[in-house]
């Protein structure tokens, strides 16, 4: 066996025990199977840099996933049946990409803040009502994808995400543009489609890097779509869709 094992769509109901003996693996793909569980032996694969467990039937992830100290590239946990994420994920401080979407999570663990290397976090359609304050510790984060949740507000700590470039908040329950976004220096794309937003605060026009603001399918008050904030953004080349 080389350093990559691809068992995508292999019809697996259970992961073969043989996998966990190959501690030299760098890439393990178990996506699009019918897996319902993984053994603690998963933690032996400490050289993995990429692990794909997406599109299965997993109801839990063993805490031993936190022992995968080599995970630096991608961890896919999306489209499973996870009601919670293991707190040990916070030990994966060098991981760059995490996808936990399409799970009935309800919340993300506070330990998420330990994942300081995250560049992209996807938690779409995960039944989230908010974000942990520890998200402000993700100083390397550039992309945050949160479509289709139940988020009503963002924690104040989001203002610390100085490198954030892409923020998707489409189809949530926001009644206003979240104040913690004020002044984010590198935010380029802000997707607020399908929320409950009626007005735009003046500070939106002061977001220095904003290139696209999507406000479609919000109950905007009359005149907002051609008001002073939208005009100011348009004058400097920002595309506003509303």
Tab-separated table of N, CA, C and O in Angstrom, residues 5 7 27-28 38 43 67-68 78 102 114 117 125 127 141-142 165 167-169 176 178-179 192 194 203 215 219 232:
chain	number	residue	atom	x	y	z
A	5	UNK	N	-4.888	5.900	0.297
A	5	UNK	CA	-5.880	4.830	0.213
A	5	UNK	C	-7.219	5.461	-0.130
A	5	UNK	O	-7.773	6.241	0.658
A	7	UNK	N	-10.987	4.694	-0.899
A	7	UNK	CA	-12.097	3.744	-0.839
A	7	UNK	C	-13.419	4.477	-1.073
A	7	UNK	O	-14.441	4.166	-0.476
A	27	UNK	N	-3.042	10.094	2.969
A	27	UNK	CA	-4.386	10.446	2.499
A	27	UNK	C	-5.295	9.230	2.655
A	27	UNK	O	-4.968	8.141	2.175
A	28	UNK	N	-6.435	9.428	3.325
A	28	UNK	CA	-7.411	8.353	3.486
A	28	UNK	C	-8.780	8.885	3.073
A	28	UNK	O	-9.279	9.863	3.636
A	38	UNK	N	-16.598	4.594	13.524
A	38	UNK	CA	-15.169	4.433	13.311
A	38	UNK	C	-14.542	4.030	14.641
A	38	UNK	O	-14.959	4.521	15.701
A	43	UNK	N	-6.995	6.947	15.551
A	43	UNK	CA	-5.960	7.815	16.093
A	43	UNK	C	-4.541	7.363	15.823
A	43	UNK	O	-3.592	8.124	16.074
A	67	UNK	N	-5.788	12.956	17.932
A	67	UNK	CA	-4.409	12.476	17.941
A	67	UNK	C	-3.767	12.535	16.554
A	67	UNK	O	-2.577	12.236	16.412
A	68	UNK	N	-4.537	12.928	15.543
A	68	UNK	CA	-4.019	12.964	14.170
A	68	UNK	C	-3.229	14.249	13.963
A	68	UNK	O	-3.623	15.162	13.233
A	78	UNK	N	-18.584	16.263	6.404
A	78	UNK	CA	-19.897	16.729	5.986
A	78	UNK	C	-20.825	15.594	5.576
A	78	UNK	O	-20.386	14.500	5.216
A	102	UNK	N	-23.967	19.921	6.715
A	102	UNK	CA	-24.955	18.848	6.494
A	102	UNK	C	-24.949	17.837	7.631
A	102	UNK	O	-25.020	16.620	7.408
A	114	UNK	N	-9.009	26.289	19.152
A	114	UNK	CA	-7.673	25.718	19.126
A	114	UNK	C	-7.172	25.408	17.733
A	114	UNK	O	-5.971	25.137	17.548
A	117	UNK	N	-4.814	27.039	12.690
A	117	UNK	CA	-4.354	27.003	11.308
A	117	UNK	C	-5.467	27.043	10.276
A	117	UNK	O	-5.186	27.108	9.077
A	125	UNK	N	-25.802	24.315	6.590
A	125	UNK	CA	-26.918	23.422	6.893
A	125	UNK	C	-26.586	22.505	8.073
A	125	UNK	O	-26.696	21.282	7.988
A	127	UNK	N	-27.760	23.392	11.343
A	127	UNK	CA	-28.709	23.734	12.406
A	127	UNK	C	-28.085	24.615	13.488
A	127	UNK	O	-28.494	24.587	14.648
A	141	UNK	N	-8.111	32.483	9.446
A	141	UNK	CA	-9.324	32.175	8.694
A	141	UNK	C	-9.569	33.197	7.587
A	141	UNK	O	-9.599	34.403	7.829
A	142	UNK	N	-9.769	32.680	6.376
A	142	UNK	CA	-10.060	33.534	5.229
A	142	UNK	C	-11.477	33.337	4.712
A	142	UNK	O	-12.055	34.265	4.146
A	165	UNK	N	-11.921	37.009	4.326
A	165	UNK	CA	-12.183	37.566	2.999
A	165	UNK	C	-13.579	37.218	2.484
A	165	UNK	O	-14.201	38.014	1.793
A	167	UNK	N	-17.396	35.676	3.523
A	167	UNK	CA	-18.332	35.302	4.585
A	167	UNK	C	-19.696	35.047	3.975
A	167	UNK	O	-20.318	35.946	3.395
A	168	UNK	N	-20.165	33.809	4.111
A	168	UNK	CA	-21.475	33.439	3.609
A	168	UNK	C	-22.411	33.225	4.797
A	168	UNK	O	-22.217	32.323	5.609
A	169	UNK	N	-23.443	34.071	4.862
A	169	UNK	CA	-24.471	33.965	5.902
A	169	UNK	C	-25.854	33.816	5.262
A	169	UNK	O	-26.869	34.148	5.871
A	176	UNK	N	-30.351	42.086	11.154
A	176	UNK	CA	-29.501	43.232	10.847
A	176	UNK	C	-28.131	42.741	10.407
A	176	UNK	O	-27.762	41.587	10.653
A	178	UNK	N	-24.537	42.064	10.918
A	178	UNK	CA	-23.870	41.874	12.210
A	178	UNK	C	-22.800	42.928	12.503
A	178	UNK	O	-21.854	43.114	11.730
A	179	UNK	N	-22.931	43.603	13.616
A	179	UNK	CA	-22.011	44.661	14.034
A	179	UNK	C	-20.557	44.204	14.123
A	179	UNK	O	-19.641	44.976	13.810
A	192	UNK	N	-25.471	37.889	2.323
A	192	UNK	CA	-26.534	37.979	3.333
A	192	UNK	C	-27.898	37.633	2.744
A	192	UNK	O	-28.937	37.998	3.301
A	194	UNK	N	-31.408	36.071	1.788
A	194	UNK	CA	-32.402	35.245	2.459
A	194	UNK	C	-32.410	35.362	3.969
A	194	UNK	O	-32.635	34.372	4.662
A	203	UNK	N	-21.812	52.110	8.500
A	203	UNK	CA	-20.450	51.579	8.523
A	203	UNK	C	-20.181	50.559	7.426
A	203	UNK	O	-19.027	50.280	7.108
A	215	UNK	N	-27.601	41.184	-0.974
A	215	UNK	CA	-28.724	41.398	-0.048
A	215	UNK	C	-30.044	40.870	-0.599
A	215	UNK	O	-31.108	41.166	-0.056
A	219	UNK	N	-36.220	41.576	3.329
A	219	UNK	CA	-37.323	42.558	3.297
A	219	UNK	C	-36.813	43.988	3.498
A	219	UNK	O	-37.182	44.670	4.456
A	232	UNK	N	-22.630	54.848	-2.058
A	232	UNK	CA	-21.216	54.990	-1.704
A	232	UNK	C	-20.421	53.753	-2.085
A	232	UNK	O	-19.294	53.850	-2.580
